[in-house]
CSV table of C-alpha atoms (C1' of nucleotides) in Angstrom, one decimal:
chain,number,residue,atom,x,y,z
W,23,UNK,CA,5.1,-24.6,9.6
W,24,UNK,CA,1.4,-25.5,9.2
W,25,UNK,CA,0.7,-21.9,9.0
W,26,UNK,CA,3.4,-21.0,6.3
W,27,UNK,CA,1.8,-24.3,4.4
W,28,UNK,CA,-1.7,-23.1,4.2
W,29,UNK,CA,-1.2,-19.6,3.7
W,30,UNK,CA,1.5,-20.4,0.8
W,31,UNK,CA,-1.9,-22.5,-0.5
W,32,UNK,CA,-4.1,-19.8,-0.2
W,33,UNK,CA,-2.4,-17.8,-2.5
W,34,UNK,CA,-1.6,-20.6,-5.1
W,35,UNK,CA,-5.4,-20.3,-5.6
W,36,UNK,CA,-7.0,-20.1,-9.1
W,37,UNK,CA,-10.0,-18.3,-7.4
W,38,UNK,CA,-8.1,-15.8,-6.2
W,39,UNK,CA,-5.7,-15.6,-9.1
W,40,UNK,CA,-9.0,-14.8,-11.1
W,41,UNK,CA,-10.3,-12.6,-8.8
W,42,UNK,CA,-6.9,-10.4,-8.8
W,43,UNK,CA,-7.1,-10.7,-12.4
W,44,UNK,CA,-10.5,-9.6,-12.7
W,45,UNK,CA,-10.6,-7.0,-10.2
W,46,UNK,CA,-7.0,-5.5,-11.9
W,47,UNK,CA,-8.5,-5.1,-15.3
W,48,UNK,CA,-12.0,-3.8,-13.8
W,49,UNK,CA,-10.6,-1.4,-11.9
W,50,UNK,CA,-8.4,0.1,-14.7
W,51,UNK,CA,-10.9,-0.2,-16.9
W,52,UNK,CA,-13.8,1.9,-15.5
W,53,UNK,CA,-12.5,3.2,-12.4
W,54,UNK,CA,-12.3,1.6,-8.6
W,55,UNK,CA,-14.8,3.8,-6.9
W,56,UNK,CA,-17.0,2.9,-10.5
W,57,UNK,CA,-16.5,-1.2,-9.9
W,58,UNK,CA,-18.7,-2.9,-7.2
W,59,UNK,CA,-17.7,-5.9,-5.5
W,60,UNK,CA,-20.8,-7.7,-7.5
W,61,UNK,CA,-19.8,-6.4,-10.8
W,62,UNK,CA,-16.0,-8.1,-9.8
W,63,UNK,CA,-17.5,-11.8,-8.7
W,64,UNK,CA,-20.0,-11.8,-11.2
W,65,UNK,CA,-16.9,-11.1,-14.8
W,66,UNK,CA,-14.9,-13.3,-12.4
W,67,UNK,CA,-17.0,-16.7,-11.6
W,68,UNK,CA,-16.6,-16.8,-7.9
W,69,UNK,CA,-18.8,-16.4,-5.3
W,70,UNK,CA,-18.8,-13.8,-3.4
W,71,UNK,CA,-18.2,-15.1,0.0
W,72,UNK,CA,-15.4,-16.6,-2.0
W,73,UNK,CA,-14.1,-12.8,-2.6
W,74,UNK,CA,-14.0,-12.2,1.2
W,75,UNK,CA,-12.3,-15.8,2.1
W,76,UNK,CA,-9.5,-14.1,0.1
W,77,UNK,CA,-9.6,-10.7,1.0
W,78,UNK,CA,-11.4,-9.4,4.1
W,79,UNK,CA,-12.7,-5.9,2.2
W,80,UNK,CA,-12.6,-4.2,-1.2
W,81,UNK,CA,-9.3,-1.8,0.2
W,82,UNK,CA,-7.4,-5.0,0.5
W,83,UNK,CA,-8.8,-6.3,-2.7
W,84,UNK,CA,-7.4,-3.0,-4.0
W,85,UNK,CA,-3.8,-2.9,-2.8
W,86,UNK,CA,-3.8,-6.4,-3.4
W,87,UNK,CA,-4.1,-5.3,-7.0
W,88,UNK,CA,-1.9,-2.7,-6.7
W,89,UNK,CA,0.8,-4.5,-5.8
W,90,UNK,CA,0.1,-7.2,-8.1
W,91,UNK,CA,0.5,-4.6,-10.7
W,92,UNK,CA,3.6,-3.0,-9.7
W,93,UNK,CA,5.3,-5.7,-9.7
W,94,UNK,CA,4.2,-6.6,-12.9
W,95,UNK,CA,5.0,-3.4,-14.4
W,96,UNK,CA,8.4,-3.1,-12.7
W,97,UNK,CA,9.7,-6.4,-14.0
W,98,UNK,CA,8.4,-5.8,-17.5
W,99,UNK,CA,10.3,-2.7,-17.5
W,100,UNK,CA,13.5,-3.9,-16.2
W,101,UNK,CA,13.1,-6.5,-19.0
W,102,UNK,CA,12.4,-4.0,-21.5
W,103,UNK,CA,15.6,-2.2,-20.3
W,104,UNK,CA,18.0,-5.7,-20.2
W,105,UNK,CA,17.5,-6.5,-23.4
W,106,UNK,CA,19.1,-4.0,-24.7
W,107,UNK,CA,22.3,-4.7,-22.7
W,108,UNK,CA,24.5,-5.4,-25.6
W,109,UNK,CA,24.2,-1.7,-26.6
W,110,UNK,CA,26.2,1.2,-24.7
W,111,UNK,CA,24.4,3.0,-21.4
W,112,UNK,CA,24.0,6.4,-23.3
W,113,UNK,CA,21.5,5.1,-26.1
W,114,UNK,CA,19.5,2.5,-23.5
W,115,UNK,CA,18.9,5.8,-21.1
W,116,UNK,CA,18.3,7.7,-24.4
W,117,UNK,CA,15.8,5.0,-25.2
W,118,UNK,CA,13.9,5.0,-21.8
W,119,UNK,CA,10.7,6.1,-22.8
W,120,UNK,CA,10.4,4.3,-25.9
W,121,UNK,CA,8.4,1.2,-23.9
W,122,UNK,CA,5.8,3.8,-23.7
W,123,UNK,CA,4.7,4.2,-27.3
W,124,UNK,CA,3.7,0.6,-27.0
W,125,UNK,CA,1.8,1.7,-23.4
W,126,UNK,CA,-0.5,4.2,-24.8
W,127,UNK,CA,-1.1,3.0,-28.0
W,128,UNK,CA,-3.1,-0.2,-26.5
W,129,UNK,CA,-6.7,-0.4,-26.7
W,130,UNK,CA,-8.1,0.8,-23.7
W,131,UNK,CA,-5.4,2.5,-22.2
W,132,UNK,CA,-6.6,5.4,-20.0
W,133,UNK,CA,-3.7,6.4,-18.3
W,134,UNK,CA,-1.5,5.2,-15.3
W,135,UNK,CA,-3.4,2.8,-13.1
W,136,UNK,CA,-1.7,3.9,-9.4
W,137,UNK,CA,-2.2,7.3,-10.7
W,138,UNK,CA,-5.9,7.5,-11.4
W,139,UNK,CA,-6.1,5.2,-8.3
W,140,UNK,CA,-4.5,7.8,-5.6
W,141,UNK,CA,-6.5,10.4,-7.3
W,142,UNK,CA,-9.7,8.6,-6.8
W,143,UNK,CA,-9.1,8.1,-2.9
W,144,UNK,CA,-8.7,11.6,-1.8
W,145,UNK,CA,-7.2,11.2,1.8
W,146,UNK,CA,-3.5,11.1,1.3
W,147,UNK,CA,-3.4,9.0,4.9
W,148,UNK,CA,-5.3,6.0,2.7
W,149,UNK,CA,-2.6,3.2,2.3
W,150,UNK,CA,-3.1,3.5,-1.2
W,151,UNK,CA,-1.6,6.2,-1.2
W,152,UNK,CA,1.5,4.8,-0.3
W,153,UNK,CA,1.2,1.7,-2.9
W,154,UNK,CA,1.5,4.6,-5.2
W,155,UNK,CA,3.8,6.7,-4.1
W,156,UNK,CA,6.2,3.7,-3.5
W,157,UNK,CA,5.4,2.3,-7.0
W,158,UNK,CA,6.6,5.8,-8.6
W,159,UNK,CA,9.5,5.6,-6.6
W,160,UNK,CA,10.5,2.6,-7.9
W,161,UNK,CA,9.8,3.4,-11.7
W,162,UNK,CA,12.2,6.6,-10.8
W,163,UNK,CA,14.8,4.4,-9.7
W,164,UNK,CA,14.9,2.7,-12.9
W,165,UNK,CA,15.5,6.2,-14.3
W,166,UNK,CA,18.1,7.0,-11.7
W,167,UNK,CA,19.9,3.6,-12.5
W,168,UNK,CA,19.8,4.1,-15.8
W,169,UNK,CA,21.4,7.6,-15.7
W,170,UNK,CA,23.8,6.8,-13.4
W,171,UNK,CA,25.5,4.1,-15.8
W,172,UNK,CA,25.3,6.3,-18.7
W,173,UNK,CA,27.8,8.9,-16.6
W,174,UNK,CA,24.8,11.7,-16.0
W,175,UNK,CA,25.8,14.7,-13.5
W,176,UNK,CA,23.1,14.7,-11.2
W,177,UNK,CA,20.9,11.5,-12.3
W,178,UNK,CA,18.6,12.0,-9.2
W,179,UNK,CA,17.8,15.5,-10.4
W,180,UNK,CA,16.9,14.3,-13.8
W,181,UNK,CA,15.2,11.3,-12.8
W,182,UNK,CA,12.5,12.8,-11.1
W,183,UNK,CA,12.5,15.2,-14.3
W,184,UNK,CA,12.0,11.7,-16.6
W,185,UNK,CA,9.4,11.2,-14.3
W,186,UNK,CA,7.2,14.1,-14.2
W,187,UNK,CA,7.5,13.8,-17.9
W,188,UNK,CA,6.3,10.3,-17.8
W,189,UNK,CA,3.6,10.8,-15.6
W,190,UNK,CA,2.3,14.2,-17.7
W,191,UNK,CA,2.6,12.5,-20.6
W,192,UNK,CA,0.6,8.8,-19.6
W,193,UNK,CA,-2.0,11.4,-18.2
W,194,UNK,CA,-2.7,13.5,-21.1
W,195,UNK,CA,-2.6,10.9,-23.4
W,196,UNK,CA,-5.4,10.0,-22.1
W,197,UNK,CA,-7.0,13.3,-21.1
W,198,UNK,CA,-6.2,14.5,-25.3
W,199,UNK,CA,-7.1,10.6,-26.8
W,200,UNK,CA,-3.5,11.3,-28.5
W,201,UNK,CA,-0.9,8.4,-28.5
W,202,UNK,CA,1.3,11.0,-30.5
W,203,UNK,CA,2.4,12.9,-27.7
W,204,UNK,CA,4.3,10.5,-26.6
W,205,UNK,CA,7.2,11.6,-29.8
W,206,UNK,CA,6.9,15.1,-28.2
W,207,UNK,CA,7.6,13.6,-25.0
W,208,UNK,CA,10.4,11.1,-26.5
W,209,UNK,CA,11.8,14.4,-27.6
W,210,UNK,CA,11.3,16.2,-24.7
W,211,UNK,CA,13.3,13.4,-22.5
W,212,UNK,CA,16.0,13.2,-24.8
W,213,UNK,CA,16.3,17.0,-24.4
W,214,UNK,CA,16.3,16.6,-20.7
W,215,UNK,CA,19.0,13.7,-20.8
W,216,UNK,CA,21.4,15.3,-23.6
W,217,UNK,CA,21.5,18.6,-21.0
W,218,UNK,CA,22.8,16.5,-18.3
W,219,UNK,CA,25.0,14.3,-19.7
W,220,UNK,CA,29.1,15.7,-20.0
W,221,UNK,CA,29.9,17.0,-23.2
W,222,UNK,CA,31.3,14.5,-25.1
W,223,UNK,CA,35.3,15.0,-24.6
W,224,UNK,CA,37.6,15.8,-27.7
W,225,UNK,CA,38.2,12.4,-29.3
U,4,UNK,CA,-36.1,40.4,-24.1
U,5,UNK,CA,-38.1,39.1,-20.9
U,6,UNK,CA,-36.1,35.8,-21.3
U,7,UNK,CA,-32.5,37.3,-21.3
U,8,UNK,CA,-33.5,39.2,-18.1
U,9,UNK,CA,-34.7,35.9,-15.9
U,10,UNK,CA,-31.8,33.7,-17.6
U,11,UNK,CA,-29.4,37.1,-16.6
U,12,UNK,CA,-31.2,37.1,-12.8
U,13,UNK,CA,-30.7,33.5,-12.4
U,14,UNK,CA,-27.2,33.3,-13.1
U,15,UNK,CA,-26.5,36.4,-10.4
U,16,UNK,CA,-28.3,34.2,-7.8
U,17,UNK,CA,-26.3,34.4,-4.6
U,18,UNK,CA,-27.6,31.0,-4.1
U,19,UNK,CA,-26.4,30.0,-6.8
U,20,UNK,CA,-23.3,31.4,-6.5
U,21,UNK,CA,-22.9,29.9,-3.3
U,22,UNK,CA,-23.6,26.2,-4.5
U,23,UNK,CA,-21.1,26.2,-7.0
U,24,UNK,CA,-18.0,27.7,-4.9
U,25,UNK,CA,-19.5,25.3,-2.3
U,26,UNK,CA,-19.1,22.3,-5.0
U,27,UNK,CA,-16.1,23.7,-6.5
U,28,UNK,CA,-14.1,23.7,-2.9
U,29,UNK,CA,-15.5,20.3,-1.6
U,30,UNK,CA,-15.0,18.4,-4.8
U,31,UNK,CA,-11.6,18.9,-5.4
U,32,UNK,CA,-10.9,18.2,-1.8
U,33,UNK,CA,-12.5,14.8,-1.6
U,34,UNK,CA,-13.1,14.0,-5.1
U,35,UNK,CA,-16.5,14.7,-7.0
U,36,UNK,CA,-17.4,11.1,-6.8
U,37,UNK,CA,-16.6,11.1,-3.0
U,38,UNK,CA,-18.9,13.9,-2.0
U,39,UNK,CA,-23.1,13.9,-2.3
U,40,UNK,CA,-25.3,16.5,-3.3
U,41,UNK,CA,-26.5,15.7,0.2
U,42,UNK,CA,-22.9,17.6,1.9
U,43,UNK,CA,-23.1,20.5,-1.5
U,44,UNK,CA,-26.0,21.5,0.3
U,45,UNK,CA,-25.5,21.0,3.7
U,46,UNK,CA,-22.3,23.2,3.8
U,47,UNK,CA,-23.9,26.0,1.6
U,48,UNK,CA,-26.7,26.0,3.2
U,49,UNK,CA,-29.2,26.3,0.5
U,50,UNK,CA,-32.1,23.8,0.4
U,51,UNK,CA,-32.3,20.4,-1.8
U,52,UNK,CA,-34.8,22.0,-4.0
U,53,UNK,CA,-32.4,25.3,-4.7
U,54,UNK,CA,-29.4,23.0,-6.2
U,55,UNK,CA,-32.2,21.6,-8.2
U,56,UNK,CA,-33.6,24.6,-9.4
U,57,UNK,CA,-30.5,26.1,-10.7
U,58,UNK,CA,-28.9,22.8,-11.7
U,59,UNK,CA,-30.7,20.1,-13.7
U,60,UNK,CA,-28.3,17.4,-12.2
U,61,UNK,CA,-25.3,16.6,-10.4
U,62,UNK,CA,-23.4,16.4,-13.2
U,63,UNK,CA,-24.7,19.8,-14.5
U,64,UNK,CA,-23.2,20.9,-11.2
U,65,UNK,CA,-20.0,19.3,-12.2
U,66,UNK,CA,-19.9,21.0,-15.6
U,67,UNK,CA,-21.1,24.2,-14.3
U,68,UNK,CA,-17.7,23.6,-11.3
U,69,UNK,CA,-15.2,23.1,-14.2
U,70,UNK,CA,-16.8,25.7,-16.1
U,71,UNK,CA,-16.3,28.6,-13.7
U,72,UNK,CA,-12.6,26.9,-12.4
U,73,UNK,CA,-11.4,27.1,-16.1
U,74,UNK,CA,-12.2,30.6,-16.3
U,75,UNK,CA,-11.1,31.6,-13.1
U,76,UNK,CA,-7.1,29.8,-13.3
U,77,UNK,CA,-6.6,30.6,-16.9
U,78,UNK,CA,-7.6,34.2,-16.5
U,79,UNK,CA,-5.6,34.3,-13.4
U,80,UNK,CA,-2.6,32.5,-15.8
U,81,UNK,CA,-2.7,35.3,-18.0
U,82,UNK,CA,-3.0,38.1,-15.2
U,83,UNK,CA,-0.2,36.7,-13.8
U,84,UNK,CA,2.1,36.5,-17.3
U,85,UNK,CA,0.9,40.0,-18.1
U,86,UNK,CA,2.3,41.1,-14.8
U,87,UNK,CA,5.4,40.8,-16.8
U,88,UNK,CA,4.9,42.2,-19.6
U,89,UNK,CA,8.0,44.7,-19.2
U,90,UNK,CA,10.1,41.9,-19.2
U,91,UNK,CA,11.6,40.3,-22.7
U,92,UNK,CA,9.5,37.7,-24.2
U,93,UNK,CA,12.3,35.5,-23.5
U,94,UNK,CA,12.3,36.1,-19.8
U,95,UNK,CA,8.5,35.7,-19.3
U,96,UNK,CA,8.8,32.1,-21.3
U,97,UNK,CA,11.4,31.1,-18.8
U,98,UNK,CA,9.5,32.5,-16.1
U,99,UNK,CA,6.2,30.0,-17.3
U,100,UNK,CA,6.4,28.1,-14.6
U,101,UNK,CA,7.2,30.2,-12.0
U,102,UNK,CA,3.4,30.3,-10.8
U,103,UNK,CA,3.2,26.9,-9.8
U,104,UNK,CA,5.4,27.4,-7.0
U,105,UNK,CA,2.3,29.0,-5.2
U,106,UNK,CA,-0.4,26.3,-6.4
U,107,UNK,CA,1.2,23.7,-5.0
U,108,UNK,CA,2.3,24.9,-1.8
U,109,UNK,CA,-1.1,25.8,-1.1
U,110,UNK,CA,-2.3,24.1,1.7
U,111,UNK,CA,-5.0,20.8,0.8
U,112,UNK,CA,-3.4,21.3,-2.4
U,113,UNK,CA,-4.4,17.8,-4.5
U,114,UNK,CA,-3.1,17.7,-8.1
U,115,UNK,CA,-5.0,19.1,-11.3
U,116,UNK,CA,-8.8,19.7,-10.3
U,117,UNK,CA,-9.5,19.0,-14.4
U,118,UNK,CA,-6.9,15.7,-14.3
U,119,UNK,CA,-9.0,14.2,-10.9
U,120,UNK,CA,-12.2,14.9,-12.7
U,121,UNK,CA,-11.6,12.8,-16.1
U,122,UNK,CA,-9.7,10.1,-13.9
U,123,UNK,CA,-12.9,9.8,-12.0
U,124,UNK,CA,-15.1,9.7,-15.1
U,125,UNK,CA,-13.5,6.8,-16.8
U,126,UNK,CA,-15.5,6.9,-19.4
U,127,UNK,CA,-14.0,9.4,-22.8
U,128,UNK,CA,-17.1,10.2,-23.9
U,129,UNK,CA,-18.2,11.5,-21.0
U,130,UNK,CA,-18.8,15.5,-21.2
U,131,UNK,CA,-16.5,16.1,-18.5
U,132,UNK,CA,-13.9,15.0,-20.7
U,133,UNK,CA,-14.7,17.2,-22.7
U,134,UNK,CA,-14.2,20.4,-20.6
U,135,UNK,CA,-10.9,18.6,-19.0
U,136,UNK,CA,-9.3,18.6,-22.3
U,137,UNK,CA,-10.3,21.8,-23.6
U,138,UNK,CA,-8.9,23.6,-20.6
U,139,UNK,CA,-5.3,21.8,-21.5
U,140,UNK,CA,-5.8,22.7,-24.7
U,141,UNK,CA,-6.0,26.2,-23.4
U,142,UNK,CA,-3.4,25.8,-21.1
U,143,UNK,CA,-0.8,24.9,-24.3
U,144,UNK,CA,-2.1,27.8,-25.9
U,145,UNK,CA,-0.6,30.2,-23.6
U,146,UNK,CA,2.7,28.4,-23.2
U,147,UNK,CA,2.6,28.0,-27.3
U,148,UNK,CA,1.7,32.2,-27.6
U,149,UNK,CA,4.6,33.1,-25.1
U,150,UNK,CA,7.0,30.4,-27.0
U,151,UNK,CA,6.0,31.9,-30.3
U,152,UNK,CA,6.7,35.6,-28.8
U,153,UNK,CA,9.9,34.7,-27.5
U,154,UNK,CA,11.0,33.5,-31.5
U,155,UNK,CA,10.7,29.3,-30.4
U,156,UNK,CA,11.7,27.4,-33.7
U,157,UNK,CA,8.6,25.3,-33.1
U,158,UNK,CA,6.3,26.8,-30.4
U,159,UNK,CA,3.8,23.8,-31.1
U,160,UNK,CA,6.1,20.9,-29.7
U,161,UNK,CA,7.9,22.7,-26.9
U,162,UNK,CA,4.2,24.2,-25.9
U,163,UNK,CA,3.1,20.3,-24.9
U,164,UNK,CA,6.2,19.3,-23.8
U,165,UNK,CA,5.7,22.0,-21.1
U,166,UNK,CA,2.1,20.8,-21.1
U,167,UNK,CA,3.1,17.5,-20.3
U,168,UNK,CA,6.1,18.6,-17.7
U,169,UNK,CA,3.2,20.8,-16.0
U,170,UNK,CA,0.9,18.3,-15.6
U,171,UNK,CA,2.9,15.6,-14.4
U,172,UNK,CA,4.7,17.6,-11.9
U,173,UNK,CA,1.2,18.4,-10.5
U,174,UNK,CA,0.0,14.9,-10.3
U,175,UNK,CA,3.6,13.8,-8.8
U,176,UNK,CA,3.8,16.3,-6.1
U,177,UNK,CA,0.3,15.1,-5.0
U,178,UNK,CA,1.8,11.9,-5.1
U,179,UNK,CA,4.6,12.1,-3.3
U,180,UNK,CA,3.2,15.3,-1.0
U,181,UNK,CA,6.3,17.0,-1.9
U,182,UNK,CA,6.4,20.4,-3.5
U,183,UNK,CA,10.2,21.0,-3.9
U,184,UNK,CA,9.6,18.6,-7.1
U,185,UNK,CA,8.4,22.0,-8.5
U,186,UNK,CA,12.0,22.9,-8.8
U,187,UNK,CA,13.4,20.3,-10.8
U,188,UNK,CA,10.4,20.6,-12.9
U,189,UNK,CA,11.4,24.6,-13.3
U,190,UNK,CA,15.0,23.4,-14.6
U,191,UNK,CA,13.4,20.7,-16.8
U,192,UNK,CA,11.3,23.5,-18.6
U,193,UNK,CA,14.5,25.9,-18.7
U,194,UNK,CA,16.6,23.2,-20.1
U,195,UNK,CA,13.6,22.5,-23.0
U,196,UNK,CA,12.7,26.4,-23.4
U,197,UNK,CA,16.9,26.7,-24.0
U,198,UNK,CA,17.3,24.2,-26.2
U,199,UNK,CA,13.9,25.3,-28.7
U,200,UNK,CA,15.8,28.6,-28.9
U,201,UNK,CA,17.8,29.8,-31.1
U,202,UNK,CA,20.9,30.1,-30.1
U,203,UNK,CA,21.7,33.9,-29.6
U,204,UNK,CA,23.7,35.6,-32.6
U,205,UNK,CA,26.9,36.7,-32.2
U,206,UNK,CA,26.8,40.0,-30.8
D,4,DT,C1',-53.9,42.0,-7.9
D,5,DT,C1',-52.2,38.5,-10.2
D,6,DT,C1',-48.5,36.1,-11.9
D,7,DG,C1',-44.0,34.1,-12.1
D,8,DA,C1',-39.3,33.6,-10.3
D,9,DT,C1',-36.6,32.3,-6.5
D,10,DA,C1',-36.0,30.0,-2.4
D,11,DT,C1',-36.9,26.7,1.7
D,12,DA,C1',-38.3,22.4,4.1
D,13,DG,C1',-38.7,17.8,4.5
D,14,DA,C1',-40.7,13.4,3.3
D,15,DC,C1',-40.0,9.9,0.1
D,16,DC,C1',-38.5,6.5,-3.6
D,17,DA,C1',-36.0,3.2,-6.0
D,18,DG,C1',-31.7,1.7,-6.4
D,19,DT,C1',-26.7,0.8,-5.1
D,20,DC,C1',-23.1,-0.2,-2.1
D,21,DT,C1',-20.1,-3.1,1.2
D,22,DG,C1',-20.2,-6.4,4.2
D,23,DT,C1',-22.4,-10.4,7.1
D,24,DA,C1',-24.9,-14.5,8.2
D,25,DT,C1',-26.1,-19.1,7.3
D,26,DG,C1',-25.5,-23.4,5.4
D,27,DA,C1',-24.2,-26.7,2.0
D,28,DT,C1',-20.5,-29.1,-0.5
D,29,DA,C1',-16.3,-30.4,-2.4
D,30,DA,C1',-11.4,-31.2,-2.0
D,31,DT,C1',-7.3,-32.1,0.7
D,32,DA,C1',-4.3,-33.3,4.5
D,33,DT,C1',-3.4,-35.7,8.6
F,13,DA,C1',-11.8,-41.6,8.6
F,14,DT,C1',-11.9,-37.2,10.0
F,15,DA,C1',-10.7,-32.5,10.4
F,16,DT,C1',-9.5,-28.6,7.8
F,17,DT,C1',-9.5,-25.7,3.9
F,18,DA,C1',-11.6,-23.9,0.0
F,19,DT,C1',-15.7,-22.9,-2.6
F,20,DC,C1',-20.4,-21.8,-3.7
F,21,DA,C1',-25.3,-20.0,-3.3
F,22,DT,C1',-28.3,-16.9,-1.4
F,23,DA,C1',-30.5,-13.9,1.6
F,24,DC,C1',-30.1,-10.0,4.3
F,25,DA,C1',-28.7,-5.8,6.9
F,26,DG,C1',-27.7,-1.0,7.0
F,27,DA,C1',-26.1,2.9,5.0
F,28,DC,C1',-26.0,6.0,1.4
F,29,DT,C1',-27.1,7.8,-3.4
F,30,DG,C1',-29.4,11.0,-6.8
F,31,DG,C1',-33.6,12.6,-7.7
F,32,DT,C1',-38.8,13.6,-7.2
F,33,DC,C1',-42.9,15.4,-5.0
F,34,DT,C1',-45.6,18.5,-2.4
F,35,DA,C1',-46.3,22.5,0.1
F,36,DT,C1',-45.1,27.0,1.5
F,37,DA,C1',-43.0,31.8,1.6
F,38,DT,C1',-41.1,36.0,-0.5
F,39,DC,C1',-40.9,39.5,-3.6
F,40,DA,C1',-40.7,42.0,-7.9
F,41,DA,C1',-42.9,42.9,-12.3
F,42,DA,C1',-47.0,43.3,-15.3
DNA sequence: TTTGATATAGACCAGTCTGTATGATAATAT
DNA sequence: ATATTATCATACAGACTGGTCTATATCAAA
């Protein structure tokens, strides 16, 4: 149990905590092939050998943040999502994409972080790769969840469609500096969902 | 006139030629920041001096790469919507995504060239942006000229929302190596090109 | 014939990058 | 008390980067 002991320590650590932190917002920020290892220990205090106690390379740094991320992003959209639990499953998978508004109106924002980071490591075989790919997954679940409660057809085949929507729209957001494409895609997705939910029977 | 001749000769170069189609194939395949001017070289044969002489930098390379791409896909775009032109406007709008069937089944196909260029260049003001977003701008002017033939209500919206569809489904099937997305994205753009219609009078 | 444009070859520079080596020093657990 | 874990400081290695410099070779035009 030693082992379980110091490696549940390990990660307790502030060091590393800021390290993650710094590296996460770095990365985002200016790019991951753009961010050296020195630029990351210097914004974050540590020392550098303090970097590789942690983590033995930069890719582990990175899928460290990566899935640091996701999981940060996943919960705060479930959360998003559970709040509005009082109201009925049409209108909360009508509302999906409203969280995004908020998303791409924030200073800074230059599109989605596992996107630009899969993009920026060419070889599809790079394990970041598959941070991403699961990541997206994931986020397409939501969609597929959501659908599924609100009675929607085939909520698999419109989740993925929510998705590429979501994805076009986080990426030229940034590509146009435009947070008000986002109301074209809100439109756009409630399009997409009216289509494939039943018409609603004769009351 | 002795100036328009040398700039016109120049331009022709083979060598010139060469470098850029060089540049063009190796950056989208490993990413412009992944590949030096070292390997441009090396694989087009032409000598350090000859990239030089022709292009000021690296990143006049890069500019002079999106440059010629731009022109090449959209003109292709067109060619390929004009193919059609015996078909009703409405047809050819519904038919707007057809060509992306071929893109992404291409073999080493890996996303948008212009969206992996301005993820790599994290900065805005970077001139790259620049060329990235005025070829989706010209990209949404086709879709928004085809909309507006085929009597859209409001070509302007559904032309992004395509936008957006079309470049999230490239960066997704990247993502997920999987180019059957392609066809839910081809119902997604029905279901919006159907729904900005009006609907048909009774005949 | 002289000049200028195009092209090649390769040495070279200054700087950046990740990662390692070494050693000292706290803090903590046994 | 002592052994382990965590942290810091710093120097260094080795590879790679974009870009410059110099010298040379064609070849067409003036």
């Amino acid at each position: 149990m030693k082992n379980s002991r110091q490696s549940r320590k390990k990660l307790d650590s502030q060091v590393r905590k800021k390290l993650l932190e710094t590296a996460a917002d770095l990365f985002y920020r200016r790019g991951i092939e753009n961010v050296g290892i020195n630029e990351v220990i210097d914004r974050s205090g540590a020392a550098r050998m303090s970097l590789y106690y942690h983590f033995p390379s930069k890719d582990a740094l990175i899928l460290a943040v990566l899935d640091h991320t996701s999981e940060i992003r996943l919960k705060a959209l479930e959360e998003a999502n559970k709040k509005g639990k009082d109201k009925d499953p049409r209108s909360r998978l009508l509302e999906v994409f409203r969280p995004m508004k908020g998303i791409v109106e924030d200073e800074g924002f230059r599109g989605c972080a596992f996107i630009n980071a899969a993009t920026e490591r060419a070889d599809p075989a790079d394990p970041i790769h598959e941070r991403v790919a699961r990541y997206k997954s994931d986020l397409r679940g939501i969609f597929a969840r959501l659908a599924q409660e609100a009675g929607v057809l085939s909520p698999d085949l419109l989740s993925w469609q929510l998705l590429l929507l979501w994805d076009g729209t986080m990426t030229e957001v940034y590509i146009q500096q435009d947070p008000n494409l986002v109301d074209a895609a809100i439109l756009a997705a409630e399009t997409l969902i009216r289509s494939a939910l039943p018409p609603p029977g004769p009351a």
